[in-house]
Short mmCIF file of C-alpha atoms in Angstrom, two decimals:
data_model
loop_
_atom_site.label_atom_id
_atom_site.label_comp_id
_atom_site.label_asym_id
_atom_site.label_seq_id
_atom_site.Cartn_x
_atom_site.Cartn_y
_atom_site.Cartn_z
CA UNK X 116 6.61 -14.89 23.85
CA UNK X 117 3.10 -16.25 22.64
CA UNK X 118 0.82 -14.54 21.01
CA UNK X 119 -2.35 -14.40 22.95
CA UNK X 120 -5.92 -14.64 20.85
CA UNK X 121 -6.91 -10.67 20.63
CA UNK X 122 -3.16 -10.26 19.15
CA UNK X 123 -3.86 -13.26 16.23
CA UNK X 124 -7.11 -11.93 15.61
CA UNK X 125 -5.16 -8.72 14.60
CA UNK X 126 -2.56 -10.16 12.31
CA UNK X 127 -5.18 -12.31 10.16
CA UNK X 128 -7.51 -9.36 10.43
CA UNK X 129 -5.05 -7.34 8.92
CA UNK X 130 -3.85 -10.19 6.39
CA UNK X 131 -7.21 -10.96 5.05
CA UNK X 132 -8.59 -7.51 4.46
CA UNK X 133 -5.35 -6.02 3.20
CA UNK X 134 -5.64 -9.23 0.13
CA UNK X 135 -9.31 -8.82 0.35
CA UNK X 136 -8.61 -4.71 -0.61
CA UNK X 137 -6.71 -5.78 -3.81
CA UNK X 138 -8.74 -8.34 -4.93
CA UNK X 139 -11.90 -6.81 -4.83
CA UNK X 140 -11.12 -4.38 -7.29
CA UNK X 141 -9.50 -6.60 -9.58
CA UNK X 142 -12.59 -8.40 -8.75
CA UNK X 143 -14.80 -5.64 -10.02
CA UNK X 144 -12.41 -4.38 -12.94
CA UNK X 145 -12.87 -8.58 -14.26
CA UNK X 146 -16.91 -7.90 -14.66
CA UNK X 147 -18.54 -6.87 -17.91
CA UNK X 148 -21.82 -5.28 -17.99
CA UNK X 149 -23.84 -2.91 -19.90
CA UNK X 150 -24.14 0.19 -19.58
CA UNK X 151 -26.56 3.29 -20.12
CA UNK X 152 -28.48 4.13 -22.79
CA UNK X 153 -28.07 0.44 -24.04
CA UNK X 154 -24.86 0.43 -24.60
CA UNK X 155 -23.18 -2.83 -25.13
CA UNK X 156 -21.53 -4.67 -22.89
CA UNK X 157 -18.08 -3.95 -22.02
CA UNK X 158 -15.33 -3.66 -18.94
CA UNK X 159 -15.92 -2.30 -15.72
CA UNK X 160 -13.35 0.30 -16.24
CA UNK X 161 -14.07 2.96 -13.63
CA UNK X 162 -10.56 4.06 -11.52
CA UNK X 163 -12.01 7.39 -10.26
CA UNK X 164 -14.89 5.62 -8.94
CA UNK X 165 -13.22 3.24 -7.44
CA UNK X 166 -10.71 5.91 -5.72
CA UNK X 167 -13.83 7.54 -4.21
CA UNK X 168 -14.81 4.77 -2.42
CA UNK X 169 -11.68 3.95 -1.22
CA UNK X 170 -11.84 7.30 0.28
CA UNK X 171 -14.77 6.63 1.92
CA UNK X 172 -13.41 3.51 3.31
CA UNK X 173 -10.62 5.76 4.88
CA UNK X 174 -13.20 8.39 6.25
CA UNK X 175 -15.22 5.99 8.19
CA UNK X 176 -11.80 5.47 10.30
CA UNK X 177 -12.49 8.72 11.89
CA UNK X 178 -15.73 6.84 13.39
CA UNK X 179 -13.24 4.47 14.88
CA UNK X 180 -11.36 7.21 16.24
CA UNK X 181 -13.96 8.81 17.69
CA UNK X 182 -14.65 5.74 19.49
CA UNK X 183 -11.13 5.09 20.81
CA UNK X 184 -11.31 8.90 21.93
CA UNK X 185 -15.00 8.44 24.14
CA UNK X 186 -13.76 4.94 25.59
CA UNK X 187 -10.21 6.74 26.82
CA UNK X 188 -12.42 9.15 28.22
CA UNK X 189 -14.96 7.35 30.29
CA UNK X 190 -11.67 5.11 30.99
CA UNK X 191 -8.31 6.45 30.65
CA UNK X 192 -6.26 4.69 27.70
CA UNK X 193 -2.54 5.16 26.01
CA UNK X 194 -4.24 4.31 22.95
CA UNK X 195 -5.35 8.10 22.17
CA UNK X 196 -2.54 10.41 23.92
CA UNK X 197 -3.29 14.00 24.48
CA UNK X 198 -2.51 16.24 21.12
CA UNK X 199 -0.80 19.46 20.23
CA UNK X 200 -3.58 21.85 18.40
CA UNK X 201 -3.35 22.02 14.68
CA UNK X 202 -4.56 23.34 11.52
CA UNK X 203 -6.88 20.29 10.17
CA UNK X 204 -5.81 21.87 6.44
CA UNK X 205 -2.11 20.12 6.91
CA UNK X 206 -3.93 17.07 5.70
CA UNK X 207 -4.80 18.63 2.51
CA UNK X 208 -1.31 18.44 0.92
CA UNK X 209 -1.10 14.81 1.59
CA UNK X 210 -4.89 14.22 0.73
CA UNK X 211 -4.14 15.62 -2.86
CA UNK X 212 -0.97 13.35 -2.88
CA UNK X 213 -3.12 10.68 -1.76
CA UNK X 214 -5.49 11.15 -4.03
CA UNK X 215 -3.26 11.15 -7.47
CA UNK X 216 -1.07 8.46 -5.83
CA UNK X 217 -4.39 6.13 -5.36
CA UNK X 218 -6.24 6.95 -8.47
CA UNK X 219 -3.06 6.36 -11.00
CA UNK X 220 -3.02 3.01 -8.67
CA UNK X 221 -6.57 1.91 -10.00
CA UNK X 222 -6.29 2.96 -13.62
CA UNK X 223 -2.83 0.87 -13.16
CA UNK X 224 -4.79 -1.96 -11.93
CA UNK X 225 -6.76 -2.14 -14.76
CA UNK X 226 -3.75 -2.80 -16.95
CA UNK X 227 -1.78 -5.28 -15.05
CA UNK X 228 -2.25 -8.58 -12.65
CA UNK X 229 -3.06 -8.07 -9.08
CA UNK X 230 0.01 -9.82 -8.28
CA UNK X 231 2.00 -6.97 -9.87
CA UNK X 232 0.35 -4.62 -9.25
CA UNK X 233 1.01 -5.36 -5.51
CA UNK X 234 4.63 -6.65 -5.96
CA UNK X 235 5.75 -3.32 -7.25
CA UNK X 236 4.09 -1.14 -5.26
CA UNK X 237 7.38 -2.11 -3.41
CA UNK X 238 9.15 0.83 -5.17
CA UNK X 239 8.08 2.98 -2.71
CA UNK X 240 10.90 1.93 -0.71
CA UNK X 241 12.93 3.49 -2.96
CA UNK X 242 11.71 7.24 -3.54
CA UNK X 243 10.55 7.31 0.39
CA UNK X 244 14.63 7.00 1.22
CA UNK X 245 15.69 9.20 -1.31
CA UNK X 246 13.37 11.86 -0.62
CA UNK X 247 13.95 11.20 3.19
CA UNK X 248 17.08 12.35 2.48
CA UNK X 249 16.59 15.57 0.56
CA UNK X 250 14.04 16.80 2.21
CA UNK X 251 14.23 15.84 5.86
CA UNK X 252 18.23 15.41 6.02
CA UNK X 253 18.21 12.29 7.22
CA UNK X 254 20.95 9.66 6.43
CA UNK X 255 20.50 6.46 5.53
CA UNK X 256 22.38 3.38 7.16
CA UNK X 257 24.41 0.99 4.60
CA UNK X 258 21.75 -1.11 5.17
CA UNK X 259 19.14 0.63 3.77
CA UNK X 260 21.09 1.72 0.74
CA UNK X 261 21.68 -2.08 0.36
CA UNK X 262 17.92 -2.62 0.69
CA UNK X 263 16.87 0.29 -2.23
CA UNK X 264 19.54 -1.62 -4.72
CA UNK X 265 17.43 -5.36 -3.78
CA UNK X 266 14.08 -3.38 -4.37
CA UNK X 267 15.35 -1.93 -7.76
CA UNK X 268 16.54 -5.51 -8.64
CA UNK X 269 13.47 -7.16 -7.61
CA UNK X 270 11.18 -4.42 -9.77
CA UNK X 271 13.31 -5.46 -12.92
CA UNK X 272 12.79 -9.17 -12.24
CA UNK X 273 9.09 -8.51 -11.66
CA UNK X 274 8.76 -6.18 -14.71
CA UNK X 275 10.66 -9.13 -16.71
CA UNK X 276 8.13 -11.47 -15.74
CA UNK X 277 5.54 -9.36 -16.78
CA UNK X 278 7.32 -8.93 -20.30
CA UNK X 279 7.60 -12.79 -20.79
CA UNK X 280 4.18 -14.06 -19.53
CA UNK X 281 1.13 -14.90 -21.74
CA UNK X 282 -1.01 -12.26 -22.47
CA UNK X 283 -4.62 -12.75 -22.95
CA UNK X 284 -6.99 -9.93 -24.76
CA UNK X 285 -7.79 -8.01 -21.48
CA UNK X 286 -4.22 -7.62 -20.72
CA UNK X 287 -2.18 -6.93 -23.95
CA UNK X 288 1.92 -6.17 -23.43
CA UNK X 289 1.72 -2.74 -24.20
CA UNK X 290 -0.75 -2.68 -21.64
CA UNK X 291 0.84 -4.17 -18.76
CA UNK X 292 4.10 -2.44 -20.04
CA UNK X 293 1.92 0.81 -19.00
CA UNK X 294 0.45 -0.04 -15.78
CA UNK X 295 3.52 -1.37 -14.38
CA UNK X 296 5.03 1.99 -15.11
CA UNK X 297 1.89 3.59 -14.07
CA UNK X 298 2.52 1.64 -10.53
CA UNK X 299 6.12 3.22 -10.31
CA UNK X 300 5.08 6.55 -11.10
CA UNK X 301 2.39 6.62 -8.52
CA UNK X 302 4.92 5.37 -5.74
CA UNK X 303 6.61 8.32 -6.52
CA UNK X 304 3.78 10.48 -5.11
CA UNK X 305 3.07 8.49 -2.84
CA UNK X 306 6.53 9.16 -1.34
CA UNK X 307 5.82 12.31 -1.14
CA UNK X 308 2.70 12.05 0.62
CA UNK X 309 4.65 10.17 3.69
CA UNK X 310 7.63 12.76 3.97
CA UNK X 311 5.02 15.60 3.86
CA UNK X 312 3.24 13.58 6.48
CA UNK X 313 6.35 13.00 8.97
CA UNK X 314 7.55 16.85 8.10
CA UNK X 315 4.35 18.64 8.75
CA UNK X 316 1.46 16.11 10.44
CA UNK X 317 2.87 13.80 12.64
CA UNK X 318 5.12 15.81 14.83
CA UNK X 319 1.53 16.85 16.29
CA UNK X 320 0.63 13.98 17.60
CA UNK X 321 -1.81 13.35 15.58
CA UNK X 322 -2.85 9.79 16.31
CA UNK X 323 -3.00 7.78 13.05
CA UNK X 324 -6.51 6.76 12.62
CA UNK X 325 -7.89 10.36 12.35
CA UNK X 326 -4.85 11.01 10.28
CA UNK X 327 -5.75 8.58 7.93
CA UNK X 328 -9.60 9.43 8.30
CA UNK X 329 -9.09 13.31 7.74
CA UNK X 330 -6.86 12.17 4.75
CA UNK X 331 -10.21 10.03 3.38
CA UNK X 332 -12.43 13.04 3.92
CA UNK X 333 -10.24 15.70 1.91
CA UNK X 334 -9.89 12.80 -0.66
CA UNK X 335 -13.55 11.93 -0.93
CA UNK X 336 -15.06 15.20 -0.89
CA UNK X 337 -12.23 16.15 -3.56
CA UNK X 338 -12.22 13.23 -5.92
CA UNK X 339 -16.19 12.95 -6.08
CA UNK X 340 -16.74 17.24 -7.13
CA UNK X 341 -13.81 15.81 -9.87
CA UNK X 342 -15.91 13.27 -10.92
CA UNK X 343 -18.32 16.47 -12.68
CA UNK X 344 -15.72 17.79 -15.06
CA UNK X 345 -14.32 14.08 -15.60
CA UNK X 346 -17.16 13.00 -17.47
CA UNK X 347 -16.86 16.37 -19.99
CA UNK X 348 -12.60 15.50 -20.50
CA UNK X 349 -11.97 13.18 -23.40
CA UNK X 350 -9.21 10.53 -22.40
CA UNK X 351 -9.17 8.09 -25.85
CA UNK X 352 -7.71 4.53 -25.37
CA UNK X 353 -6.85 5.37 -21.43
CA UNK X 354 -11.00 5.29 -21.21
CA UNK X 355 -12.87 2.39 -20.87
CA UNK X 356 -16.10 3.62 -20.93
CA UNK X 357 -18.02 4.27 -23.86
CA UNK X 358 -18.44 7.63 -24.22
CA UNK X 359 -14.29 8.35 -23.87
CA UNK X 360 -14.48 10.17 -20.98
CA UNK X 361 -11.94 10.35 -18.21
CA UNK X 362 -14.30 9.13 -15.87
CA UNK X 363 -17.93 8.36 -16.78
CA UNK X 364 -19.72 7.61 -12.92
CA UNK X 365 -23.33 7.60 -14.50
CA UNK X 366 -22.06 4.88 -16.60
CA UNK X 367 -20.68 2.60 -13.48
CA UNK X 368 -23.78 3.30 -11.95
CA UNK X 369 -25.81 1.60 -14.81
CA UNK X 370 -23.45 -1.16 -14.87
CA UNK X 371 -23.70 -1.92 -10.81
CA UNK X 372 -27.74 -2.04 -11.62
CA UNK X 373 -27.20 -4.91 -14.43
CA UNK X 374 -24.76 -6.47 -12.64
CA UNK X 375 -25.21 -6.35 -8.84
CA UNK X 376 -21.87 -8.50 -7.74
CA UNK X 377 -20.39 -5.23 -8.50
CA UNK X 378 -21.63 -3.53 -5.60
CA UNK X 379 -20.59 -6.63 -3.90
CA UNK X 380 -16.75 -5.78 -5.03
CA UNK X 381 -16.92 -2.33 -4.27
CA UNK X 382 -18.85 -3.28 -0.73
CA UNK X 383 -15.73 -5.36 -0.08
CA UNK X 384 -13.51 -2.92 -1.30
CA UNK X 385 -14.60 -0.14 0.86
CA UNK X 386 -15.08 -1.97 3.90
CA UNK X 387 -11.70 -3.26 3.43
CA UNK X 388 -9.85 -0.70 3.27
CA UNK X 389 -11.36 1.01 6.74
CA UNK X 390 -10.72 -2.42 8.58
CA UNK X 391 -7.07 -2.63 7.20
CA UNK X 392 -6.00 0.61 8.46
CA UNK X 393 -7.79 0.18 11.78
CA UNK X 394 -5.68 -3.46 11.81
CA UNK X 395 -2.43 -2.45 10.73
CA UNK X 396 -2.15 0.69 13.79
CA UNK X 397 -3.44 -1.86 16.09
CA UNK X 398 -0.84 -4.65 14.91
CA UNK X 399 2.03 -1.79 15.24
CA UNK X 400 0.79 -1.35 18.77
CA UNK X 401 0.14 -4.48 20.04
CA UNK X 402 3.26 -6.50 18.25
CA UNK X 403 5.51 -4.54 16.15
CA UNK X 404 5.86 -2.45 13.13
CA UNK X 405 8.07 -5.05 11.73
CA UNK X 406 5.36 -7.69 12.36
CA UNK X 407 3.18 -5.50 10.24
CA UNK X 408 5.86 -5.21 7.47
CA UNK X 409 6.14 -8.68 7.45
CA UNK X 410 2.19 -9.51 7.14
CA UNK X 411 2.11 -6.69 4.61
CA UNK X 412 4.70 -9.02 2.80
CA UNK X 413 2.61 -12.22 3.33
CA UNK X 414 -0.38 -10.80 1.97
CA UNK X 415 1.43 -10.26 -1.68
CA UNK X 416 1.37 -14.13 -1.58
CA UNK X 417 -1.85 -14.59 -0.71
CA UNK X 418 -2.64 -12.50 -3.34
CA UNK X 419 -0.49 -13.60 -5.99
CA UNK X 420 -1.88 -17.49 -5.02
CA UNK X 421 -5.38 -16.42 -5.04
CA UNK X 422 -5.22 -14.93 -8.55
CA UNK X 423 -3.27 -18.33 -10.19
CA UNK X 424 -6.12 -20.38 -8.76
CA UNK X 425 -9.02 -17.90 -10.08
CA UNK X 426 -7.66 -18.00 -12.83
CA UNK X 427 -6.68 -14.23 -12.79
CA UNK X 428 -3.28 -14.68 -14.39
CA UNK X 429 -0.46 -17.27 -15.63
CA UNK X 430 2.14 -18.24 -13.41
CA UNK X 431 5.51 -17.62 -14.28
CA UNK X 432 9.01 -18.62 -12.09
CA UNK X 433 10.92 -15.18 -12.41
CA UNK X 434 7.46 -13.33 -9.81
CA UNK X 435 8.91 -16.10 -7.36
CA UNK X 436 12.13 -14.72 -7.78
CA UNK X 437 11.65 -11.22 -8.08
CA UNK X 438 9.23 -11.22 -5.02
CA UNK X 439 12.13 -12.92 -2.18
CA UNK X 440 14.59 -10.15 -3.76
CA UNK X 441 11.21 -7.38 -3.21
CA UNK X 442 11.13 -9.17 0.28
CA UNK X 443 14.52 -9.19 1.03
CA UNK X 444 14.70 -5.20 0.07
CA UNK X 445 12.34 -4.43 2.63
CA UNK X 446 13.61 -6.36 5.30
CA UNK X 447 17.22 -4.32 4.91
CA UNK X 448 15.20 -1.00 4.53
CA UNK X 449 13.22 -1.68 7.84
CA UNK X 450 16.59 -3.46 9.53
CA UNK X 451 14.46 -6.65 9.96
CA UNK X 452 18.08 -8.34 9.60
CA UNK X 453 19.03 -6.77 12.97
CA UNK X 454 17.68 -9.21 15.55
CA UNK X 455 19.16 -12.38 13.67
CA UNK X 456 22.44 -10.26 13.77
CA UNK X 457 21.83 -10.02 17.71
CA UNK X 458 20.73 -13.44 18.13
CA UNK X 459 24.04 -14.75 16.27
CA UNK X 460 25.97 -12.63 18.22
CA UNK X 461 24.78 -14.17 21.57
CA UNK X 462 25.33 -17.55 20.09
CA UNK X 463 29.18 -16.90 19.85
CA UNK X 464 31.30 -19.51 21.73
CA UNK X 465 33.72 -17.74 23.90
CA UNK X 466 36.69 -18.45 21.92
CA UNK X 467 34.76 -17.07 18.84
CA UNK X 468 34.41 -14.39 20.68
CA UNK X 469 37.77 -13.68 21.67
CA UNK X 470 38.67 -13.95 17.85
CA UNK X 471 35.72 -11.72 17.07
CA UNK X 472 37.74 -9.02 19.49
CA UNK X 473 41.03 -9.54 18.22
CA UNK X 474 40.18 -9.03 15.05
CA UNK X 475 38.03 -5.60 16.10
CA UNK X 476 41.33 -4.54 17.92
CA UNK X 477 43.08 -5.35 14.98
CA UNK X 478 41.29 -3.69 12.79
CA UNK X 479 41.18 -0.67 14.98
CA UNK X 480 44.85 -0.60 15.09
CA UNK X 481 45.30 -0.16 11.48
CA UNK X 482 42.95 2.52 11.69
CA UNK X 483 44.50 4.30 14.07
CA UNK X 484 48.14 3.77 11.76
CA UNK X 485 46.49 4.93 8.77
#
């Protein structure tokens, strides 16, 4: 069936501000500036900033839900479904997972390419089925087993390329070596944030923009009263400010004034991230949440295109190669292969078809012998 207009309005809503999300702030980590006190010019290195307003972009979807909820009831909608009371504090655990997950993400991001950094934020495949399995007993069809080998494949391929492209003075090896470890370990959390989400949040109903916006507030309020003590902790070469603080937001602040596209970045950022979110639930109701995996997927290439022609990075084959086996990993995880496996199967010529029995009965006879 076609898509109608409000449907592909979705899916390249979705597609441009999910690449949009990433490359603003590798946009804004690419700007030098100086900072206070006249310090000279260097890297806008400022994760923990950048986290915040990320968090703020995920806040403002509780406006959106608040909207859905006065439009379903001046006119009744599925869209918001009545909801079970809860305790708005079983966000917190997630929030603080959220949190971690996000900011290791953007002092990862400072390390590695955008392409990368998106292609292996792919391992979360990996520790969401494993921990699916500890901790909420489920088991896991060959299939998916089959797609967490591909995904661990792909990582090593993209982590090769990574080891055998050119690296400028931004980016040195050990550097990227880092963040794309970094990226790994934050997927880890960030596993743990979805299981505690399915265990504990979502079996109230909880429709998933205010999920997502209650998540943002914990995280914003959090990670901003952080940002105090952050400027007293002493981080050495992880800082990139010039004090060699963990996080130095007076610092940022001074840079945005000299340099104003980097309010621009973080504009974009922010903004993105709220649109995304609001995209992505509306492309899971409107299509599928397959045809969200699969844009998910497509926006990795836009990204990874966008950043060879900006000159953001060097291309190198293997990334072609490790991101089809990334892609082909999630497509077994999420059992994308299933419908060409039904369409085949209705393409069978009768007399294939008899064969295709035989053989089952055959096989089920030595089964039953054995």
């Amino acid at each position: 069936m076609a898509w109608t207009r409000y449907q592909l309005f979705l899916a390249g809503l979705m597609l441009v501000t999910g690449s949009i999300n990433t490359l603003s702030a590798k946009w804004a980590d690419n700007f030098v500036a100086e900072g206070c006190g006249g310090s000279k010019e260097h890297t806008f290195q400022h994760p923990f900033l950048q986290a915040v307003g990320m968090f703020l972009g995920e806040f403002s979807c509780l406006a959106a839900f608040l909207l859905l909820r006065c439009r379903a009831e001046r006119h009744p909608d599925s869209s918001v479904n009545p909801q079970q009371p809860f305790n708005p504090l079983l966000f917190l655990p997630p929030a603080l997972c959220d949190m971690t997950g996000t900011s290791i993400m953007y002092v990862a991001l400072n390390m590695t390419s955008a392409s990368s950094f998106q292609m292996l934020r792919g391992a979360v495949i990996i520790f969401t089925g494993l921990f699916s399995v500890a901790f909420l007993g489920r088991r896991l069809a060959l299939s998916q087993w089959l797609g967490i080998l591909a995904t661990i494949a792909g990582l090593v391929v993209v982590g090769l390329a990574d080891l055998l492209s050119k690296h400028d003075d931004q980016h040195k090896l050990s550097e990227v070596i880092t963040g794309d470890l970094l990226i790994i370990m934050a997927q880890i959390i960030v596993a743990i944030q979805m299981v505690l989400e399915e265990k504990f949040v979502y079996k109230h109903n909880v429709h998933p923009l205010q999920a997502v916006g209650t998540e943002g507030l914990f995280g914003f309020v959090i990670l901003s009263l952080l940002l105090v003590p952050m400027y007293y902790i002493p981080a050495g070469s992880f800082s990139g400010n010039p004090r060699g603080s963990l996080e130095d937001a007076l610092d940022a602040f001074c840079q945005m004034g000299r340099q104003p596209l980097i309010i621009l970045a973080l504009l974009g950022n922010i903004s993105s991230i709220a649109f995304f979110n609001f995209a992505g639930i509306s492309v899971t109701k409107e299509l599928s949440a397959t045809t969200r995996m699969v844009l998910d997927s497509l926006r990795t290439v836009v990204i990874w295109v966008l950043s060879l022609l900006l000159g953001w990075e060097t291309f190198h084959p293997l990334q072609i190669l490790g991101f089809f086996i990334l892609l082909m990993g999630t497509a077994l995880y999420n059992g994308l292969h299933r419908p060409l496996l039904v369409r085949l199967s209705r393409n069978r010529s009768p007399a294939e078809e008899g064969e295709h029995e035989r053989l089952l009965g055959g096989t089920q006879t030595i089964n039953d012998t054995s």
